[in-house]
Short mmCIF file of C-alpha atoms in Angstrom, two decimals:
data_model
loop_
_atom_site.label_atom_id
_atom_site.label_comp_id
_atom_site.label_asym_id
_atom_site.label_seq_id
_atom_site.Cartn_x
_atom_site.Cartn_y
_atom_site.Cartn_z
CA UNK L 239 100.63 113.16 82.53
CA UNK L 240 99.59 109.52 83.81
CA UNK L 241 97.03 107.86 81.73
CA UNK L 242 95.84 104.49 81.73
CA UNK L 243 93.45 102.75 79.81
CA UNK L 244 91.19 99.60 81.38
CA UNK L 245 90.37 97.21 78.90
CA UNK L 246 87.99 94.46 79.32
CA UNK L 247 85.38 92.51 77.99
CA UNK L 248 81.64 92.57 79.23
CA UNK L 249 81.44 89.19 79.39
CA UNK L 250 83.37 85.70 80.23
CA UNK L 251 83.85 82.81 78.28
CA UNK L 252 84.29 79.86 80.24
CA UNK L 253 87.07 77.81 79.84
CA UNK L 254 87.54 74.08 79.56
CA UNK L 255 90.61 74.11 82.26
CA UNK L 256 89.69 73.10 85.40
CA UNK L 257 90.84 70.41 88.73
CA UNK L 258 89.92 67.34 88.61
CA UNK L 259 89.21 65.09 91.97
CA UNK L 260 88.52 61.49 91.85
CA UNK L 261 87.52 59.22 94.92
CA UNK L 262 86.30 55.76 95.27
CA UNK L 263 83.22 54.70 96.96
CA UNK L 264 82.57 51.06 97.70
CA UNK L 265 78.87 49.94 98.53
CA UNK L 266 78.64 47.40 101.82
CA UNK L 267 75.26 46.09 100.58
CA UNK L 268 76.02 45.34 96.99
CA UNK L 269 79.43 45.33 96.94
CA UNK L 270 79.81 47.40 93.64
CA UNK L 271 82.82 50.38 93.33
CA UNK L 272 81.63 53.26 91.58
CA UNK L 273 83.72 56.49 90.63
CA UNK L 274 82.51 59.71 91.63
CA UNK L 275 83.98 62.49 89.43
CA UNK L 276 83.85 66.21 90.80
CA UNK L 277 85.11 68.77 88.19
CA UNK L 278 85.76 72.97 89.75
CA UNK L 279 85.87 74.82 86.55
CA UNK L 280 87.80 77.89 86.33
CA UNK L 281 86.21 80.41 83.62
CA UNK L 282 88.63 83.12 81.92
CA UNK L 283 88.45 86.00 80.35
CA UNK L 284 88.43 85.84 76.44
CA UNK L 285 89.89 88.51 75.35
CA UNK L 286 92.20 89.29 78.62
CA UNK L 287 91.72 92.15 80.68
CA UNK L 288 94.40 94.58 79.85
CA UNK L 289 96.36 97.91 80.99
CA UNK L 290 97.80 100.12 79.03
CA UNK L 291 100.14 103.16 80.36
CA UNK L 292 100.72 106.28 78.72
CA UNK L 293 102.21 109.62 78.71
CA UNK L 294 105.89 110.02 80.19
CA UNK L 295 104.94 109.97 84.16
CA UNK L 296 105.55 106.52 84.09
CA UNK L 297 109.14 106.59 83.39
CA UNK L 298 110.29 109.33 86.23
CA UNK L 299 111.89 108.02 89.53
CA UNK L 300 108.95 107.14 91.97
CA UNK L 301 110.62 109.40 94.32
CA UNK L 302 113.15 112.27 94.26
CA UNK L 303 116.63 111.25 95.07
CA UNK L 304 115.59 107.82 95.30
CA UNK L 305 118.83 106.13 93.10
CA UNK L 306 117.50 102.88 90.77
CA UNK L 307 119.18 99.75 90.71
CA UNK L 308 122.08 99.94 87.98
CA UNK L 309 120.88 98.58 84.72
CA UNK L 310 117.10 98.71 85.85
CA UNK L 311 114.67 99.51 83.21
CA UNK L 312 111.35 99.89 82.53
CA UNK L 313 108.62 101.71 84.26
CA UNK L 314 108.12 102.86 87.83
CA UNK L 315 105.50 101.44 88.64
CA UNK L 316 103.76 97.50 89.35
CA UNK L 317 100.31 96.32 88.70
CA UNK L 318 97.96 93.61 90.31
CA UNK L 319 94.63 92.95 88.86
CA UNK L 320 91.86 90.44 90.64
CA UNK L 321 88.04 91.27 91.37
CA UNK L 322 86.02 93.07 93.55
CA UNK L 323 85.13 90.99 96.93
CA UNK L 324 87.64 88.58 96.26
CA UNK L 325 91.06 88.39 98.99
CA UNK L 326 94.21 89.96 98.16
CA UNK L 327 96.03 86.55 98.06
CA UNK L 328 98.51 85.36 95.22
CA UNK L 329 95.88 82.86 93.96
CA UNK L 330 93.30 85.41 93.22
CA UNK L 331 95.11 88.27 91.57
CA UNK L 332 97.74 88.27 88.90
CA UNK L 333 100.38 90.73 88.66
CA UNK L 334 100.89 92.57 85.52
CA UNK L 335 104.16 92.92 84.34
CA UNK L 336 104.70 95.69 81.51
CA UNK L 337 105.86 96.01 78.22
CA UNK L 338 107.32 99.20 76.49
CA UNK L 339 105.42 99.21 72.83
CA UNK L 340 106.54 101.22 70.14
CA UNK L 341 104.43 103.76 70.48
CA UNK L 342 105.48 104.15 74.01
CA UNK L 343 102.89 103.13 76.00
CA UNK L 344 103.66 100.52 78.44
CA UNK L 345 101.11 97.40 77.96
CA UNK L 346 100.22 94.68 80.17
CA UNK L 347 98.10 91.49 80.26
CA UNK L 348 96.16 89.89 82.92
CA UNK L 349 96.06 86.56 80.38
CA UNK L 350 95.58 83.97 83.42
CA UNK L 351 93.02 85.93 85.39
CA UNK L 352 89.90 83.78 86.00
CA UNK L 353 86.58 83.34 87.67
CA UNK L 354 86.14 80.22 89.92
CA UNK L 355 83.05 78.06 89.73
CA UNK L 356 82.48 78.98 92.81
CA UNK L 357 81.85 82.66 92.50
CA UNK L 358 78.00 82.50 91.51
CA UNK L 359 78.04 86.04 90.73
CA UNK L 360 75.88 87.41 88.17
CA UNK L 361 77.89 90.83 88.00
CA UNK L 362 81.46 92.08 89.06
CA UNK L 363 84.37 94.38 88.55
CA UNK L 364 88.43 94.43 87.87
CA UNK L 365 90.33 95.90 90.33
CA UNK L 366 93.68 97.27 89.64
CA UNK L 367 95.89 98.12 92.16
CA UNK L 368 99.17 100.27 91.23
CA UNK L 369 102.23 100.47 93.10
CA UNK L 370 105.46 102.89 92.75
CA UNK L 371 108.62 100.73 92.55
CA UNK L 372 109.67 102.88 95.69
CA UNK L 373 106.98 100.81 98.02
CA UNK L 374 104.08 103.98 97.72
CA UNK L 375 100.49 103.01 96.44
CA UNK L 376 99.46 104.60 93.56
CA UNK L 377 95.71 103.96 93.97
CA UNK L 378 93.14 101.17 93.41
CA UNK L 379 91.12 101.54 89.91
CA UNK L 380 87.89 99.69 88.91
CA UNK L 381 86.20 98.87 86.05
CA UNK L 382 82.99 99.16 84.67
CA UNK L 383 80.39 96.69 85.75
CA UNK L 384 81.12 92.93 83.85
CA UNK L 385 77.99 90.63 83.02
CA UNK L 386 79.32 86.71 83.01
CA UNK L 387 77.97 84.65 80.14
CA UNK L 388 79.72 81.27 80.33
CA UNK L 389 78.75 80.05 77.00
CA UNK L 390 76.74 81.48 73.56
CA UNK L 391 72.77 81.68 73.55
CA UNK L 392 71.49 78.64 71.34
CA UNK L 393 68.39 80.42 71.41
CA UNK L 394 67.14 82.70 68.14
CA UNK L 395 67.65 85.84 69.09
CA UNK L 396 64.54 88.74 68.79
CA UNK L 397 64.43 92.23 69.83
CA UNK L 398 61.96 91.49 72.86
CA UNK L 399 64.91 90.53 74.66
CA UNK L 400 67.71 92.64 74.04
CA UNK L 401 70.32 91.92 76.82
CA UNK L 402 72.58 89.85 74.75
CA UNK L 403 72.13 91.85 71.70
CA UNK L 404 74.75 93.99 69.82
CA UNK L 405 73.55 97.46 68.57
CA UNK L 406 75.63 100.04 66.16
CA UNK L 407 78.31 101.91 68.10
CA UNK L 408 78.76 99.36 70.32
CA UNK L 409 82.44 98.26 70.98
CA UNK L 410 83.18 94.57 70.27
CA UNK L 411 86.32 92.50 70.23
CA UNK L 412 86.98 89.57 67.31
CA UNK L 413 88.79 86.53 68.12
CA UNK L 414 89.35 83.14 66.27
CA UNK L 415 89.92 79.61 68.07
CA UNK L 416 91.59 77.19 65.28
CA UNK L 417 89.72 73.36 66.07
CA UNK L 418 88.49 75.21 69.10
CA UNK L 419 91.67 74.93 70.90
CA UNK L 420 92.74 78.24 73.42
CA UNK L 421 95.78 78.04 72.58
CA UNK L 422 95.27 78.93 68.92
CA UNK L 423 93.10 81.93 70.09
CA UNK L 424 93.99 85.13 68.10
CA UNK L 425 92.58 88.30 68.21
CA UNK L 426 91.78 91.08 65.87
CA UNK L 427 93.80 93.70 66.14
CA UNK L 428 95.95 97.17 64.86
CA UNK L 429 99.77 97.24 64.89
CA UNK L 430 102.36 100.20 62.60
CA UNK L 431 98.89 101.10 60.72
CA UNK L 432 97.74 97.38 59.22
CA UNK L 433 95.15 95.04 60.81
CA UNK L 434 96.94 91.71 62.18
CA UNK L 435 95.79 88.74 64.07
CA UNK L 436 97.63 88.76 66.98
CA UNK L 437 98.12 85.73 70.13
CA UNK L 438 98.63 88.67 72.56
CA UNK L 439 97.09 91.63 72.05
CA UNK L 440 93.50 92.98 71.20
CA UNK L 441 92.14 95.97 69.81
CA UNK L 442 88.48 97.16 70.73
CA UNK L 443 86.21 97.77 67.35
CA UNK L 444 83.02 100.14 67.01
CA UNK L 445 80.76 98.17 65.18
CA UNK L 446 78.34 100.37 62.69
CA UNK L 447 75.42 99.54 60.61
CA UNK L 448 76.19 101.20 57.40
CA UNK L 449 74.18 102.76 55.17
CA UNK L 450 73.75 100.65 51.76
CA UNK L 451 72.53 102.90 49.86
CA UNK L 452 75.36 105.74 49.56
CA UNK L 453 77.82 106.18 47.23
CA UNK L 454 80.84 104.15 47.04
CA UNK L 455 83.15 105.18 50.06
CA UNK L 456 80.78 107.13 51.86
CA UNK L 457 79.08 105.02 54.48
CA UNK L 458 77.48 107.24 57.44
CA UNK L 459 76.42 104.95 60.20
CA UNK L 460 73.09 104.29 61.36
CA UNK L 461 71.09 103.32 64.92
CA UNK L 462 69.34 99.81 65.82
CA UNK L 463 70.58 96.71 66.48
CA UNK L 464 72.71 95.01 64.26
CA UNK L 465 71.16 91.84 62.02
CA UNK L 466 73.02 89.16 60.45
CA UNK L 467 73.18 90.12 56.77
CA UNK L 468 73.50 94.15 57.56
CA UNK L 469 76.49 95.93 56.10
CA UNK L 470 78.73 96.98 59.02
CA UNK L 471 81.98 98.71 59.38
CA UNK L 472 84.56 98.09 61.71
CA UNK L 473 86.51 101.38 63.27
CA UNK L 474 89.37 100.64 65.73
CA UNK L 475 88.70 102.90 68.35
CA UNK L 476 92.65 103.84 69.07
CA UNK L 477 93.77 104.48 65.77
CA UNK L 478 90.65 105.35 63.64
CA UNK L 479 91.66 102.63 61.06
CA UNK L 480 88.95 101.35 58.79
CA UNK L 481 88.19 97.96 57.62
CA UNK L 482 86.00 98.00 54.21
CA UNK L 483 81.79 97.88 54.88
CA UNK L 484 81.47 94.01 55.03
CA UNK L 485 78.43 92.15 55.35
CA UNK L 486 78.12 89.85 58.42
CA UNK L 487 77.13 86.20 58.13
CA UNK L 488 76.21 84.03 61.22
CA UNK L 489 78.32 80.89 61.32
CA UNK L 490 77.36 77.19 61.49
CA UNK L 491 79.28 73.89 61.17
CA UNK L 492 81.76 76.08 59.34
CA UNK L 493 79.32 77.72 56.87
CA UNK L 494 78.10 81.06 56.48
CA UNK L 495 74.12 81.08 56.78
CA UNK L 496 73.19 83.46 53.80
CA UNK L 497 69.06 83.69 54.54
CA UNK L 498 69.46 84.26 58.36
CA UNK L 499 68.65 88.00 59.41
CA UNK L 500 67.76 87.62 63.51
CA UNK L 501 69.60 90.10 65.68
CA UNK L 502 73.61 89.75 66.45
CA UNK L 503 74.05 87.89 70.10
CA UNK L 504 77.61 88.13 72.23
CA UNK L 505 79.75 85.13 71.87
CA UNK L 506 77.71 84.43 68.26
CA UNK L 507 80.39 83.13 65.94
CA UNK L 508 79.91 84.97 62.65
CA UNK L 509 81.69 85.58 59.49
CA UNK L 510 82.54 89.05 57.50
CA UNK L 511 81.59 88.73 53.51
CA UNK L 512 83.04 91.51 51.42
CA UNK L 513 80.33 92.55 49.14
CA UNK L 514 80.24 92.08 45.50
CA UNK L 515 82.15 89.25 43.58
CA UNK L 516 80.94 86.74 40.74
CA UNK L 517 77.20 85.75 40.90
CA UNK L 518 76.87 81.49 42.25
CA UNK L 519 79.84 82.21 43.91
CA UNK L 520 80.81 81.52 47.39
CA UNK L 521 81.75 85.48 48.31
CA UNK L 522 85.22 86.81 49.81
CA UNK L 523 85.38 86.53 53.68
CA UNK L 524 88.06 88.61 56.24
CA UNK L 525 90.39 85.83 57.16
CA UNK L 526 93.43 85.36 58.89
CA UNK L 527 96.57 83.79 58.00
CA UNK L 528 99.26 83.09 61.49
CA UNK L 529 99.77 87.03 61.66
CA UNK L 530 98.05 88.29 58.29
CA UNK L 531 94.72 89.41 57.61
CA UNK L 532 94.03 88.45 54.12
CA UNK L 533 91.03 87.38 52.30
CA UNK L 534 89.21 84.05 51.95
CA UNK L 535 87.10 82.60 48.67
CA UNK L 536 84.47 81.13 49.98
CA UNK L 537 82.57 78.17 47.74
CA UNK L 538 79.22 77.41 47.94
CA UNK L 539 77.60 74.61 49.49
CA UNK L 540 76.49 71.93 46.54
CA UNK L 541 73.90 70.47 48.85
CA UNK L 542 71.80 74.30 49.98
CA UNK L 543 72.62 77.11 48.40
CA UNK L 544 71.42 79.69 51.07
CA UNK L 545 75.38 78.77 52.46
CA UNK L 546 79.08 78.93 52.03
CA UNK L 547 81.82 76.69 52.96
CA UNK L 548 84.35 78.81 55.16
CA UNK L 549 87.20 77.86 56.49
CA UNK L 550 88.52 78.03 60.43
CA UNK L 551 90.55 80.84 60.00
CA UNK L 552 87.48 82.69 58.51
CA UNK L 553 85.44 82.11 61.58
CA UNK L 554 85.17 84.61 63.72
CA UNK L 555 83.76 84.78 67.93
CA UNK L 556 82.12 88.20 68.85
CA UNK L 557 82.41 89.90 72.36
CA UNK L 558 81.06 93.56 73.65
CA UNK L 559 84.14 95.37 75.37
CA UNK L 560 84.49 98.13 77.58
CA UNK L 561 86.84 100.47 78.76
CA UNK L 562 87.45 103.36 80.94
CA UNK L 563 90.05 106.09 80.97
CA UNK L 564 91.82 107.58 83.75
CA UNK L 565 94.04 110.71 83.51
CA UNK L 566 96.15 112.33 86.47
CA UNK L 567 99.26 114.85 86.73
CA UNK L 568 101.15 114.44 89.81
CA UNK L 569 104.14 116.90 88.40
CA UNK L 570 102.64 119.59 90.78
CA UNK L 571 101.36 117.50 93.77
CA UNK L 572 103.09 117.61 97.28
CA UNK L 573 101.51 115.06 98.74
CA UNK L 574 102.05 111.07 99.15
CA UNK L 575 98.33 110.18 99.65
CA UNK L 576 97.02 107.79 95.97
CA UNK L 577 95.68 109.35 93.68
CA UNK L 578 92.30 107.35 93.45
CA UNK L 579 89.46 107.62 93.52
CA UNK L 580 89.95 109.54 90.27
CA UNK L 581 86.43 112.17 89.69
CA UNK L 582 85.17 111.73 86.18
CA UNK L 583 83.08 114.31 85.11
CA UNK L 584 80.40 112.67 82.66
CA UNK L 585 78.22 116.24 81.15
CA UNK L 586 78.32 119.81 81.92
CA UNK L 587 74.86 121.66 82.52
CA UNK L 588 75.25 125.59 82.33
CA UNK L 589 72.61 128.20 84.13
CA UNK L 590 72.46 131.86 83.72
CA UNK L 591 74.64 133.70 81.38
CA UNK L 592 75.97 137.04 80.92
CA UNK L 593 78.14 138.61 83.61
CA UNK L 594 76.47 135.53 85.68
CA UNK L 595 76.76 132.07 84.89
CA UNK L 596 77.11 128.76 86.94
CA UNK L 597 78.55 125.73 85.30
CA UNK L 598 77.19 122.22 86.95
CA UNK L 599 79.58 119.14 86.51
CA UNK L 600 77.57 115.44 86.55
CA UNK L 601 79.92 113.02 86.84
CA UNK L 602 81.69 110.41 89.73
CA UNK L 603 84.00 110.45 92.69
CA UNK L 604 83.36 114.23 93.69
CA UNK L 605 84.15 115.44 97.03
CA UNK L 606 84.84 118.53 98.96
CA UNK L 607 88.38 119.21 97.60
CA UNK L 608 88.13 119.26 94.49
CA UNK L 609 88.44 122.78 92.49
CA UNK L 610 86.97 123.37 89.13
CA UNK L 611 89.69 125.40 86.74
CA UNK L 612 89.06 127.06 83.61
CA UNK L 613 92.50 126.33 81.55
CA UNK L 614 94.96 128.02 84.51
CA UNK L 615 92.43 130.18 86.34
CA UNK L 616 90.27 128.95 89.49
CA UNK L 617 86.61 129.04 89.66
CA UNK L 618 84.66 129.42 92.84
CA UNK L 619 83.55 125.34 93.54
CA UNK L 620 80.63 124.19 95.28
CA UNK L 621 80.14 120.68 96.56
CA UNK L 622 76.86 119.66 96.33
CA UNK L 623 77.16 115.63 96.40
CA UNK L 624 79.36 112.40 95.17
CA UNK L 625 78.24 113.26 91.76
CA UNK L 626 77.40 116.90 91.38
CA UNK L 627 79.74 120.38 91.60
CA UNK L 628 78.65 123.84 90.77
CA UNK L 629 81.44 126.25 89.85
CA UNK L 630 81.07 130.11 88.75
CA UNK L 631 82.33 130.69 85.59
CA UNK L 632 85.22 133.15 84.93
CA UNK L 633 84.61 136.66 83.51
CA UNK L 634 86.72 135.96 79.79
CA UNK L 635 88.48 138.89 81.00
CA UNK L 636 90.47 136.40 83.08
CA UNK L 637 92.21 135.29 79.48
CA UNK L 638 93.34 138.43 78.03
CA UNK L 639 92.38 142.07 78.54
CA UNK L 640 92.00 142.11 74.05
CA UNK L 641 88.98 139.64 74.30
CA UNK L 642 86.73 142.29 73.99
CA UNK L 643 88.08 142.90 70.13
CA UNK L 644 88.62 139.64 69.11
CA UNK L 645 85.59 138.18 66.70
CA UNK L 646 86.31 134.45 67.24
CA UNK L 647 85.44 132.29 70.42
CA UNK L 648 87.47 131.41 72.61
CA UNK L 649 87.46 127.69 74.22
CA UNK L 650 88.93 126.46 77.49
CA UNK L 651 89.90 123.05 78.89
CA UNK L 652 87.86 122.34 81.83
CA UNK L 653 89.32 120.49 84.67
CA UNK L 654 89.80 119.42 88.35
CA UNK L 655 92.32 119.96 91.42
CA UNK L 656 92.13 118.64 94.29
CA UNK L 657 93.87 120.37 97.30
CA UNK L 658 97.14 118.56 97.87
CA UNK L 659 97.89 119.66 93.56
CA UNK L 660 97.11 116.65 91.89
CA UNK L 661 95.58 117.58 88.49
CA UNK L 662 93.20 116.03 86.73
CA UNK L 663 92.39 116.63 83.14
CA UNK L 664 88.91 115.92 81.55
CA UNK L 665 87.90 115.59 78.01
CA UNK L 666 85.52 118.85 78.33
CA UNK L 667 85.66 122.18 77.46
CA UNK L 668 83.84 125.70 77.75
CA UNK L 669 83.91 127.91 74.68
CA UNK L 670 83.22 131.93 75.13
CA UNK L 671 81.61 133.55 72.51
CA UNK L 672 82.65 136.98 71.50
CA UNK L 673 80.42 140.23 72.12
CA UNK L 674 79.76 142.82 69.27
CA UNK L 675 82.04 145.63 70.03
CA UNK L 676 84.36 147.39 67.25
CA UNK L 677 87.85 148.82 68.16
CA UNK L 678 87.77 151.65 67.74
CA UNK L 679 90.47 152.46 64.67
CA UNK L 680 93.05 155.30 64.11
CA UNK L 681 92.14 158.69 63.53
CA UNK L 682 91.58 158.89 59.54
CA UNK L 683 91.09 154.63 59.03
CA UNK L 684 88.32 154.32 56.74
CA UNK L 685 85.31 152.86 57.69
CA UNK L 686 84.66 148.98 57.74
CA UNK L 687 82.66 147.71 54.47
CA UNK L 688 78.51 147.63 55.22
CA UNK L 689 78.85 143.71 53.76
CA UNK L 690 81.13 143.13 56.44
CA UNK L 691 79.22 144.89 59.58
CA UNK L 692 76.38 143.23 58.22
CA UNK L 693 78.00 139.66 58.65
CA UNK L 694 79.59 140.78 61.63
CA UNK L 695 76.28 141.61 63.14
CA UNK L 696 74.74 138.41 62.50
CA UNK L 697 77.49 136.49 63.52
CA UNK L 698 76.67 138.60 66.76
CA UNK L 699 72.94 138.25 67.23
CA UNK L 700 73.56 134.29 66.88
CA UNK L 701 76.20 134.41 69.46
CA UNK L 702 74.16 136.69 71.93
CA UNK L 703 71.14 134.33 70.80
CA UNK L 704 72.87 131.62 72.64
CA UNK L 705 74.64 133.17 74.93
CA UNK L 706 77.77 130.62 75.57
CA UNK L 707 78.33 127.14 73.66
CA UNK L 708 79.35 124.19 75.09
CA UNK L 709 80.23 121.20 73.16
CA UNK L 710 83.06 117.82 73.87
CA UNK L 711 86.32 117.20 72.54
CA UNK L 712 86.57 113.89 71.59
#
């Protein structure tokens, strides 16, 4: 199994690197020099765009019999990331070069990648283009759409114009800038279990409004867009680790603006308060020290009290992020075509039911030979257009001739094949439900209990009720 995930922010910071050309101009008529200055800024990403390669496809020979270099390493394949409409030349992509982590997935950075000033574009994608070491093309992978913001909204925000606004569930990156300098920038992120603040790597965050009203330790998240002075949780969307419900401050000349509830923007530099603490006090703060996450004590500000002094390291920059997933098994394949564009299959829609029932996929990248299976059996596939299919769905008798006594449903992957093999997995799944039938026992059994025909038969009526259930692994 080949699986990559595309990480990247949904917008740009803009950078302070750039060319500078300087020519002199003398006048005729007044005889005065004057310096014309032209600056062509060069705005990069912040965090990085970045790859990450999983499962153990990566590490096989690109081809059979083909014999590696002696002491060569690493994995199979090469990477080069630049943007849609852009040439293929040196200057405008980046190649990726990969790094085994320790939990095995290969990891690489597109850290110099940037956006010239002049590429007025509102709107783009990544492109990624992967190549076997053996010379064959993997395929060409894009991203989702990326909005460029070149520097923070000064602007209060308001919820009449919500296109800069975070809401709860959204994914958002955290980075700090020491004295504003990039090359101080670290990121929030997850490494062996513990949060760090790392110069290389970045992890992507859902952000959720908490609830501050439950019990200690249980804080179910809530909708709406998130305010400054909400209590918000941070889950790492890899691992599933949990920072503490903190309460989040907007930031100003260093302070933490206690009184200031307008909506969240991107590129807003805030700070995280952990509730609680002494009363006139200045509050604890999520703060980083060189690699440690640690805690900051705030004091308050002896000129207005509605702030805190903070220091840098207790300054964070927010950012939206993105990703998308793409999953492929070449281990049955004959064929040396790439294996994008990869279909991603985005809901399920079921008709009928009983001995007839049609299952329509919604998704991306559909085309004529693609197959819908059920776990390892076939279904009969209809094309209908880029983005729909409409497959039969398999009598259960396909998986297992005992169905019909079993009194638990049974679930099966969903997924896709395309002609030449190649197999790709989805996150979906189809779950039969079990019809009321008793088997019949040995001559002399005694007869099941009338509690437990009773529960049996409602257990049967609900499953009849809805005929077949279909729900997402996530």
């Amino acid at each position: 199994m080949k699986t990559f995930w595309l990480l990247c922010e949904k917008q740009v910071e803009g950078g302070r690197s750039g060319s500078r050309e300087a020519s002199w101009k003398a006048d005729a008529v007044v005889q005065e020099k004057r310096w014309q200055l032209r600056l062509r800024w060069r705005w990069f990403f912040c965090p990085p765009p970045c790859v990450y390669l999983a499962g153990p496809g990566w590490r096989v020979k690109s081809a059979q019999g083909q014999a590696h270099q002696a002491g060569e390493t690493g994995p199979t394949v090469c990477g080069y990331m630049g943007l849609d409409g852009a040439s293929s030349s040196a200057a405008e992509t980046q190649k990726l070069n990969f790094e085994e982590q320790q939990d095995s997935r290969e990891f690489g950075c597109a850290k110099t990648l940037y956006i010239s000033d002049a590429d007025k574009r509102k709107h783009f994608r990544l492109v990624l283009r992967l190549v076997l070491r053996g010379g064959r093309e993997l395929g060409t992978f894009h991203s989702r759409l990326i909005k460029v913001i070149s520097k923070p909204s000064q602007k209060k925000q308001s919820l009449k114009n919500t296109d800069l606004c975070i809401s709860s569930g959204s994914k958002v990156s955290l980075f700090n800038r020491l004295r504003s300098q990039t090359v101080s920038t670290r990121y929030l992120s997850v490494e062996d279990g513990d949060f760090v603040a790392s110069a290389r790597q970045w992890a992507a965050f859902t952000l959720h409004l908490a609830d501050e009203h439950c019990s200690q330790g249980d804080f179910p998240p809530r909708e709406g867009y998130v305010r400054y002075g909400s209590l918000v949780q941070l889950v790492c969307t890899v691992t599933g680790l949990t920072l503490p419900p903190m309460i989040i401050r907007k930031v100003a000349k260093q302070c933490a603006l206690l009184d200031v509830d307008e909506p969240i923007s991107q590129l807003h530099k805030c700070a995280f308060q952990f509730p609680g603490g002494p009363p006139g006090g200045g509050g604890t703060y999520l703060c980083l020290a060189t690699e440690k996450v640690v805690q900051f004590q705030a004091s308050p500000c002896p000129k207005e009290a509605n702030r805190a002094l903070l220091n840098d390291s207790s300054c964070w920059t927010i950012i939206g992020t993105e990703s998308v997933e793409f999953s492929f098994s070449t281990s049955l394949a004959c064929t040396r075509e790439p294996v994008t564009p990869v279909p991603l299959i985005s809901t399920l829609e079921l008709s009928g039911g009983g001995d007839v029932a049609t299952l329509e996929l919604h998704g991306e990248n559909f085309h004529a030979g693609l197959k819908v299976w059920f776990g390892d059996v076939e279904a009969e596939t209809m094309y209908r257009s880029p983005r729909s299919l409409v497959c039969v769905v398999p009598d259960v008798a396909a998986f297992g001739s005992d169905w019909r006594w079993l009194r638990t449903p049974i679930t099966i992957p969903v997924s896709l094949v395309r002609a030449d093999g190649l197999f790709y997995p989805s996150a979906f799944s189809f779950t039969y439900t079990p019809e009321y039938n008793a088997r019949p026992g040995p001559p002399g059994a005694p007869a099941p209990a009338a509690d437990a025909d009773a529960l049996l038969e409602s257990i049967h009526h609900e499953f009849t009720r809805t005929n077949f259930h279909l729900f997402i692994q996530t």
